[in-house]
């Protein structure tokens, strides 16, 4: 079984977290172990098993298209660190 | 070397539901910011989404209207990215098991029929709306979680004009099916454009440029009218193009590169564990199938074929469905369709608009217009007088025959009465009479007009012409 190389820095960037060099080493090793375990699962013969999206066999869980009451604006914004004019205020979005 | 454009469109359409996709917050435009929000659509911890059945129905209905296939198994996935308008830091969408796939949109283009194939139509959720201020931005989550259908076309489109016509055809189909109101002003339709160019005859596709988030069809047209020559110019000057995302600046009229999204394409999709797969059964599919309507193009062609109507008349009945249905109901009584179409479009529609009347509030019965046409055909009234009779019928609901009778509007075909008018007119206009005798045929029309006027429009025009001519020639 070949060791799986993971670009830990790239994954950290996608997840918007910053890691120290030490952490990159540590997590890189842990990722490899996890993927190694997944590789072990590949040894199982699953030819007779359908791919599944969910462990629970239920399907078609739906609700009727009925409007229910929402939060008040005041309540919706209560936890917002910054708010103005009924909006959640965030650092300026630069596209 | 000649170049050709290859264009594919991803069209996002807000579905016409009462409530949002995963929660009971209202799906409605124009409310105060953050008043149609709840823990589910704000992405607060510990909440569970539940799919709106009507949104799933409208998605399947769209698949049918676009000649596509409804998947026997569909599921939802998380598309992970960070942006302030995505409260959960992922957007729920359908990645590898969309609700519908395949199909096509057919529309009239450059005198023929064009067909743009559809790759898939999948269901996802809309995101919040950003407002930009000097130093910060603000987010309104009223739109977050509104059911959004993404309709992906194959790269079958070859010009800016064709892209625009495709979008209009798609929009009309969705409005017809009651899938979406497609109100552009309210941002209900948005478009991502994929465009590349290649030398004519070349099979390999050029580098794909994506233009994001266009919110008007004219914007799509203008962006393509700018972007296609730009790409061709780069290639002509020996440059190369690489895949990138650009933004259309509508005020300046140029596309520009969006650098900040360089790494944003790694969305790390995975199955949404909070939602169960969707496996429609036969009865459910049948209930959706029952909502399939005749497509606009089919309706237009049927009106042209079955009723021998010219294209503009048929289009009027395509754009105004109730009016077209009224026309069809009345046409079944066996009246000459073109005459009926003229009455319905020129008179009925105009009077309804003027007086703000709806079809269901009409005072006269569906037999009214056919009776009126019959009176004209029989020569009882002239077509000019018929206009007045129509107006009375529209206002009072009285029958055309009754109106003609009670107001003595019947055409005068009594020769002696008309002869008297003719004699008077000839006597009063000796110069015109002389002109006619000396060979100016047009003078007769003037005299005829005078007789019609003297008779208050009630004289039979053909009879007037005959009588005048014989009097002047004798």
XYZ file of C-alpha atoms in Angstrom:
569
model
C 0.000 0.000 0.000
C 1.516 3.278 -1.164
C 1.598 6.187 1.260
C -0.833 8.925 0.226
C 0.666 12.379 -0.112
C -1.646 15.185 0.965
C -0.963 18.868 0.441
C -1.834 19.868 3.988
C -1.174 23.560 3.353
C -3.631 23.569 0.437
C -6.303 21.810 2.469
C -5.750 24.293 5.300
C -6.118 27.171 2.864
C -9.410 25.763 1.549
C -10.652 25.437 5.111
C -9.475 28.988 5.951
C -7.290 27.905 8.869
C -3.639 28.698 9.441
C -1.287 25.968 10.630
C 2.213 26.110 12.037
C 4.989 24.049 10.408
C 4.807 21.624 13.290
C 1.045 21.200 12.866
C 1.432 20.619 9.138
C 3.801 17.741 9.926
C 1.507 16.322 12.592
C -1.733 16.542 10.602
C -0.025 15.325 7.432
C 0.924 12.122 9.213
C -2.585 11.721 10.653
C -4.186 12.257 7.221
C -1.972 9.545 5.804
C -3.051 7.143 8.529
C -6.733 7.874 7.895
C -6.346 7.347 4.165
C -4.361 4.223 4.849
C -7.338 2.896 6.746
C -9.640 3.770 3.795
C -7.260 1.811 1.578
C -7.642 -1.142 3.893
C -11.424 -0.967 3.375
C -10.771 -1.296 -0.345
C -9.638 -4.839 0.254
C -13.280 -5.735 0.943
C -15.295 -7.197 -1.889
C -18.223 -4.781 -2.323
C -19.297 -5.878 -5.814
C -22.690 -6.916 -4.483
C -23.267 -3.702 -2.505
C -24.981 -0.655 -4.049
C -23.288 2.695 -3.508
C -25.196 4.532 -0.827
C -25.512 8.198 -0.017
C -26.859 7.595 3.423
C -26.757 5.035 6.185
C -30.465 5.543 6.847
C -32.532 3.776 4.163
C -35.350 6.343 4.212
C -36.071 8.350 1.049
C -38.431 11.186 0.017
C -38.475 13.116 3.256
C -40.417 16.210 2.262
C -42.573 19.002 3.583
C -45.593 20.758 2.102
C -44.927 24.147 0.522
C -46.417 26.135 3.394
C -45.118 29.432 4.762
C -44.373 29.519 8.471
C -43.363 32.428 10.584
C -39.773 33.644 10.469
C -37.588 35.247 13.099
C -37.958 38.963 13.671
C -35.162 41.057 12.209
C -34.057 41.959 15.708
C -33.816 38.319 16.759
C -32.121 37.294 13.494
C -29.407 39.896 14.016
C -29.029 39.438 17.752
C -25.766 37.462 17.558
C -24.258 39.487 14.736
C -20.994 41.144 15.844
C -21.776 44.112 13.601
C -25.114 45.101 12.080
C -26.555 48.145 10.342
C -29.802 48.934 8.518
C -31.084 45.420 9.155
C -28.032 43.846 7.516
C -25.265 41.589 8.819
C -22.182 43.750 8.377
C -19.067 41.916 7.187
C -15.588 43.007 6.059
C -15.745 44.540 2.613
C -16.244 41.880 -0.055
C -13.729 42.277 -2.852
C -14.498 40.268 -5.988
C -8.484 32.486 -40.674
C -12.142 32.492 -39.639
C -13.116 31.796 -36.058
C -16.321 30.498 -34.532
C -17.702 30.876 -31.024
C -18.838 27.961 -28.857
C -21.218 29.038 -26.103
C -22.929 27.191 -23.274
C -25.182 28.784 -20.663
C -25.901 27.966 -17.040
C -29.208 29.604 -16.231
C -30.333 29.981 -12.621
C -34.059 30.398 -12.100
C -35.890 30.986 -8.827
C -38.780 28.561 -8.486
C -42.312 29.781 -7.902
C -42.976 28.354 -4.456
C -44.583 29.947 -1.429
C -41.839 28.928 0.964
C -38.094 28.384 0.792
C -36.324 25.167 -0.164
C -35.523 23.788 3.301
C -37.653 25.832 5.697
C -41.017 27.580 5.951
C -39.707 31.127 5.470
C -41.528 33.009 2.714
C -40.077 32.963 -0.781
C -40.929 36.542 -1.660
C -39.079 39.524 -3.015
C -38.854 43.008 -1.597
C -39.303 42.509 2.161
C -37.221 44.383 4.731
C -33.779 42.763 5.009
C -33.462 39.684 7.212
C -37.169 39.371 7.964
C -37.711 36.120 6.010
C -35.048 34.184 7.855
C -34.948 31.443 10.470
C -32.279 29.237 12.059
C -32.362 26.871 9.041
C -31.707 29.419 6.286
C -29.307 31.393 8.490
C -27.239 28.233 8.890
C -27.352 28.242 12.684
C -25.945 25.128 14.374
C -28.103 22.116 15.047
C -30.857 22.649 12.514
C -32.089 20.203 9.885
C -33.307 21.076 6.382
C -36.450 19.393 4.986
C -37.042 19.478 1.219
C -39.941 21.467 -0.170
C -42.019 19.002 -2.204
C -43.358 21.654 -4.572
C -39.790 22.637 -5.514
C -39.074 19.004 -6.391
C -42.291 18.908 -8.440
C -41.400 22.079 -10.337
C -37.936 20.675 -11.032
C -39.383 17.461 -12.479
C -41.951 19.494 -14.432
C -39.108 21.518 -15.950
C -37.405 18.290 -16.972
C -40.564 17.239 -18.799
C -41.086 20.659 -20.431
C -37.493 20.539 -21.687
C -37.932 17.018 -23.132
C -35.540 15.618 -20.539
C -35.485 12.548 -18.306
C -36.510 12.523 -14.643
C -33.928 10.663 -12.596
C -35.276 7.654 -10.701
C -32.801 8.534 -7.934
C -31.649 12.036 -7.034
C -29.701 13.313 -4.085
C -28.259 16.498 -2.676
C -24.641 17.432 -2.110
C -22.696 20.118 -0.332
C -20.629 22.508 -2.433
C -18.098 23.957 -0.028
C -16.834 27.500 -0.309
C -16.492 30.563 1.857
C -18.397 33.656 0.927
C -20.364 35.984 3.194
C -23.646 35.352 1.348
C -23.428 31.583 2.003
C -24.391 31.273 5.666
C -23.524 27.585 6.069
C -20.187 27.874 4.213
C -21.627 25.405 1.732
C -24.398 25.570 -0.811
C -26.718 22.584 -1.061
C -26.949 21.492 -4.684
C -27.156 18.321 -6.769
C -23.751 17.199 -7.993
C -23.628 13.699 -9.464
C -27.300 12.696 -9.146
C -29.355 15.624 -10.464
C -33.148 15.498 -10.618
C -33.284 15.723 -14.406
C -30.934 15.239 -17.308
C -30.968 15.635 -21.068
C -33.525 17.353 -23.267
C -33.552 20.393 -25.464
C -35.079 23.825 -26.071
C -36.382 24.488 -29.568
C -36.948 28.024 -30.836
C -37.287 30.057 -33.998
C -33.965 31.507 -35.083
C -33.005 33.335 -38.263
C -36.006 32.097 -40.198
C -35.584 28.463 -39.154
C -35.693 26.321 -36.037
C -32.771 26.056 -33.645
C -32.336 23.397 -30.980
C -30.096 23.854 -27.958
C -29.547 20.655 -25.990
C -29.793 20.594 -22.228
C -27.226 18.747 -20.151
C -29.191 18.764 -16.919
C -31.489 20.791 -14.703
C -30.671 20.464 -11.031
C -32.117 21.871 -7.859
C -30.121 23.962 -5.422
C -30.569 26.860 -3.016
C -30.083 30.559 -3.651
C -27.655 32.532 -1.498
C -28.036 35.850 0.352
C -27.722 39.256 -1.246
C -24.691 41.465 -0.675
C -24.683 45.219 -0.413
C -21.422 47.071 -0.798
C -20.565 50.150 1.213
C -17.440 52.283 1.387
C -15.504 50.246 3.903
C -17.658 47.201 4.550
C -20.380 45.028 3.053
C -23.810 44.057 4.351
C -25.712 40.807 3.848
C -29.469 40.183 3.627
C -30.368 36.499 3.929
C -33.995 36.777 2.769
C -32.945 35.212 -0.537
C -30.794 32.501 1.080
C -32.495 29.129 0.716
C -34.903 30.171 -2.025
C -35.241 27.164 -4.376
C -33.077 27.720 -7.408
C -33.047 25.622 -10.550
C -29.843 25.543 -12.549
C -30.418 24.691 -16.195
C -27.178 23.781 -17.941
C -27.070 23.880 -21.731
C -24.750 21.994 -24.028
C -22.299 24.245 -25.920
C -24.690 24.366 -28.891
C -24.906 28.154 -29.099
C -22.841 29.949 -31.733
C -23.591 33.671 -31.383
C -24.676 36.395 -28.971
C -28.009 36.654 -30.775
C -28.638 32.914 -30.496
C -27.815 33.028 -26.768
C -30.396 35.755 -26.305
C -33.076 33.918 -28.299
C -32.401 30.711 -26.381
C -32.792 32.539 -23.071
C -36.055 34.136 -24.172
C -37.421 30.780 -25.353
C -36.393 29.119 -22.073
C -37.937 31.930 -20.051
C -41.226 31.679 -21.951
C -41.385 27.908 -21.386
C -40.770 28.313 -17.639
C -43.415 31.026 -17.339
C -45.849 28.850 -19.324
C -45.283 25.902 -17.046
C -45.737 28.044 -13.921
C -42.213 27.000 -12.883
C -40.977 30.542 -12.338
C -42.192 34.079 -12.867
C -38.768 34.798 -14.404
C -39.022 38.433 -13.334
C -35.656 39.856 -14.368
C -36.198 43.038 -12.368
C -36.469 40.922 -9.229
C -33.354 38.926 -10.061
C -35.292 35.700 -10.611
C -33.121 34.718 -13.592
C -29.332 34.879 -13.592
C -26.864 33.457 -16.017
C -23.294 32.203 -16.186
C -21.889 32.207 -19.702
C -19.180 29.812 -20.922
C -17.600 30.931 -24.163
C -14.614 29.859 -26.201
C -13.530 30.428 -29.783
C -11.776 28.129 -32.253
C -10.776 28.237 -35.907
C -13.741 27.255 -38.108
C -13.684 23.536 -38.845
C -11.507 22.761 -35.807
C -12.963 20.025 -33.601
C -11.018 20.766 -30.437
C -12.536 23.363 -28.121
C -10.617 26.516 -27.218
C -9.911 27.658 -23.643
C -13.195 28.135 -21.800
C -13.849 31.580 -20.381
C -16.637 31.859 -17.839
C -18.506 35.121 -17.407
C -20.236 35.073 -14.033
C -23.543 36.265 -12.735
C -25.234 38.107 -15.570
C -28.665 39.347 -14.546
C -30.112 40.504 -17.858
C -30.420 38.950 -21.303
C -29.241 42.171 -22.927
C -26.204 41.973 -20.629
C -25.497 38.426 -21.881
C -25.774 39.642 -25.457
C -23.513 42.635 -24.928
C -20.964 40.638 -22.924
C -20.722 38.072 -25.740
C -20.567 40.779 -28.391
C -17.548 42.083 -26.513
C -15.953 38.812 -25.391
C -16.007 36.863 -28.682
C -14.081 39.502 -30.693
C -11.724 39.962 -27.708
C -10.802 36.272 -27.718
C -10.448 36.212 -31.506
C -8.186 39.274 -31.376
C -5.930 37.581 -28.778
C -5.568 34.485 -30.977
C -5.068 36.539 -34.180
C -2.243 38.493 -32.585
C -0.505 35.209 -31.748
C -1.510 35.159 -28.069
C -2.984 32.268 -26.118
C -6.072 32.089 -23.914
C -6.271 30.171 -20.682
C -9.304 29.097 -18.712
C -10.459 31.868 -16.404
C -13.476 33.524 -14.851
C -14.326 37.016 -15.970
C -16.845 39.548 -14.830
C -19.004 41.689 -17.119
C -18.919 45.396 -16.312
C -22.192 46.644 -17.745
C -21.421 50.350 -17.397
C -18.034 50.251 -19.097
C -19.022 47.447 -21.497
C -15.993 45.192 -20.973
C -15.241 41.852 -19.310
C -12.449 41.739 -16.751
C -10.592 38.949 -15.038
C -11.722 37.950 -11.522
C -8.458 37.151 -9.823
C -9.756 36.405 -6.350
C -11.512 33.194 -7.388
C -8.357 31.464 -8.583
C -8.542 28.734 -6.000
C -12.274 28.702 -5.621
C -12.920 25.833 -8.017
C -12.061 23.137 -5.528
C -15.517 22.808 -4.011
C -14.936 19.419 -2.307
C -18.453 18.168 -3.039
C -19.842 15.455 -0.827
C -23.310 13.996 -0.188
C -25.436 16.141 2.111
C -25.894 13.918 5.159
C -28.835 15.990 6.441
C -31.036 15.198 3.439
C -32.425 11.886 2.223
C -32.280 10.875 -1.431
C -35.322 11.434 -3.596
C -36.855 8.449 -5.380
C -40.061 9.500 -7.150
C -42.723 6.811 -7.538
C -45.060 6.390 -10.508
C -48.008 8.171 -8.892
C -45.883 11.163 -7.972
C -44.480 11.393 -11.501
C -48.000 11.131 -12.910
C -49.139 14.062 -10.768
C -46.281 16.111 -12.212
C -46.976 14.941 -15.752
C -50.546 16.222 -15.374
C -49.125 19.729 -15.046
C -47.330 19.669 -18.392
C -48.644 22.418 -20.658
C -48.449 22.979 -24.396
C -45.151 24.696 -25.162
C -45.212 28.242 -26.581
C -43.676 27.243 -29.923
C -46.053 24.286 -30.310
C -48.978 26.574 -29.565
C -47.821 29.159 -32.094
C -47.433 26.572 -34.834
C -50.792 25.005 -33.993
C -52.578 28.377 -34.194
C -50.914 29.053 -37.551
C -51.796 25.622 -38.919
C -55.250 24.956 -37.457
C -56.612 28.479 -37.904
C -54.464 29.679 -40.813
C -53.456 32.727 -38.778
C -50.453 34.873 -39.720
C -47.470 34.628 -37.335
C -48.075 37.953 -35.523
C -51.671 36.925 -34.636
C -50.481 33.521 -33.426
C -47.776 35.199 -31.339
C -50.375 37.458 -29.732
C -52.274 34.334 -28.646
C -49.065 32.734 -27.392
C -48.117 35.759 -25.303
C -51.643 36.251 -23.975
C -52.773 32.735 -23.134
C -56.280 33.581 -21.816
C -56.991 35.649 -24.928
C -55.797 32.778 -27.116
C -57.997 30.335 -25.197
C -60.977 32.657 -25.664
C -60.240 32.818 -29.395
C -60.137 29.021 -29.587
C -63.417 28.608 -27.690
C -65.166 30.988 -30.049
C -63.450 29.636 -33.169
C -64.955 26.220 -32.417
C -68.377 27.695 -33.213
C -67.312 27.543 -36.850
C -66.676 31.225 -37.512
C -64.027 32.302 -40.051
C -60.849 32.307 -37.893
C -59.002 35.271 -39.429
C -62.062 37.536 -39.124
C -62.479 36.370 -35.534
C -58.772 36.938 -34.759
C -59.073 40.503 -36.094
C -62.037 41.202 -33.817
C -60.421 39.610 -30.799
C -57.042 41.300 -31.243
C -57.998 44.712 -32.654
C -61.282 45.343 -30.884
C -61.782 43.070 -27.906
C -58.249 43.301 -26.567
C -58.116 47.071 -27.098
C -61.447 47.656 -25.312
C -60.445 45.343 -22.471
C -57.205 47.254 -21.952
C -58.966 50.615 -22.129
C -61.616 49.653 -19.614
C -59.429 47.352 -17.509
C -61.833 44.443 -18.020
C -60.966 40.777 -17.660
C -62.264 38.053 -19.974
C -64.321 36.485 -17.193
C -66.106 39.824 -16.698
C -67.214 40.237 -20.332
C -70.882 41.202 -20.554
C -71.564 39.592 -23.916
C -71.627 35.830 -24.533
C -69.065 33.944 -26.679
C -71.643 33.981 -29.470
C -71.435 37.811 -29.662
C -68.535 38.228 -32.052
C -69.629 35.418 -34.438
C -73.081 37.081 -34.666
C -71.433 40.393 -35.433
C -69.302 38.820 -38.166
C -72.423 37.181 -39.625
C -74.200 40.574 -39.795
C -71.254 42.032 -41.736
C -71.050 39.002 -44.042
C -74.761 39.234 -44.779
C -74.400 42.899 -45.690
C -76.752 43.958 -42.910
C -74.151 46.357 -41.533
C -70.913 47.731 -42.956
C -67.674 46.810 -41.246
C -67.385 50.411 -40.120
C -70.773 50.347 -38.412
C -69.805 46.971 -36.950
C -67.169 48.755 -34.894
C -69.898 50.836 -33.241
C -72.073 47.774 -32.732
C -69.128 46.034 -31.056
C -68.638 48.977 -28.717
C -72.310 48.866 -27.681
C -72.145 45.100 -27.272
C -69.004 45.381 -25.141
C -70.612 47.980 -22.888
C -74.147 46.597 -22.576
C -73.884 42.907 -23.415
C -76.812 43.324 -25.821
C -76.832 41.076 -28.892
C -75.499 42.584 -32.147
C -78.821 42.027 -33.935
C -80.666 43.728 -31.084
C -78.297 46.719 -31.182
C -78.632 47.132 -34.954
C -82.423 46.874 -34.675
C -82.976 49.216 -31.740
C -80.565 51.859 -32.986
C -81.497 51.570 -36.640
C -77.895 50.972 -37.592
C -78.727 48.569 -40.400
C -77.114 49.176 -43.729
C -79.385 50.966 -46.211
C -79.643 48.878 -49.340
C -82.856 50.557 -50.380
C -81.959 51.912 -53.834
C -84.342 54.862 -53.802
C -83.002 56.179 -50.481
C -79.395 55.903 -51.675
C -80.269 57.431 -55.054
C -81.528 60.500 -53.287
C -78.227 60.875 -51.402
C -76.303 60.425 -54.678
C -78.300 63.103 -56.475
C -77.726 65.541 -53.626
C -73.994 64.867 -53.529
C -73.554 65.198 -57.304
C -75.469 68.468 -57.238
C -73.363 69.810 -54.374
C -69.998 68.806 -55.950
C -70.189 69.687 -59.644
C -66.409 69.921 -60.017
C -65.783 66.376 -58.798
C -68.608 65.096 -60.996
C -66.997 66.814 -63.985
C -63.550 65.411 -63.084
C -64.963 61.899 -63.067
C -66.698 62.383 -66.409
C -63.460 63.638 -67.945
C -61.681 60.448 -66.876
C -60.410 60.978 -63.326
C -61.589 57.727 -61.742
C -60.384 58.779 -58.295
C -63.021 61.490 -58.141
C -65.607 58.753 -57.657
C -64.092 57.810 -54.313
C -64.502 61.346 -53.050
C -68.146 61.417 -54.103
C -68.701 57.977 -52.618
C -67.267 59.203 -49.331
C -69.664 62.131 -49.343
C -72.648 59.834 -49.890
C -71.496 57.544 -47.059
C -71.183 60.586 -44.834
C -74.623 61.837 -45.787
C -76.055 58.409 -44.940
C -74.181 58.381 -41.607
C -72.239 55.378 -42.788
C -75.296 53.212 -43.225
C -75.460 53.102 -47.036
C -74.215 49.905 -48.640
C -70.836 51.091 -50.044
C -70.840 48.765 -53.065
C -74.321 49.914 -54.025
C -73.323 53.580 -53.635
C -70.391 53.093 -56.019
C -72.581 51.407 -58.628
C -75.325 54.018 -58.416
C -72.932 56.980 -58.577
C -71.110 55.572 -61.578
C -74.279 54.894 -63.508
C -75.696 58.337 -62.717
C -72.480 60.118 -63.732
C -72.096 58.102 -66.911
C -75.665 58.536 -68.052
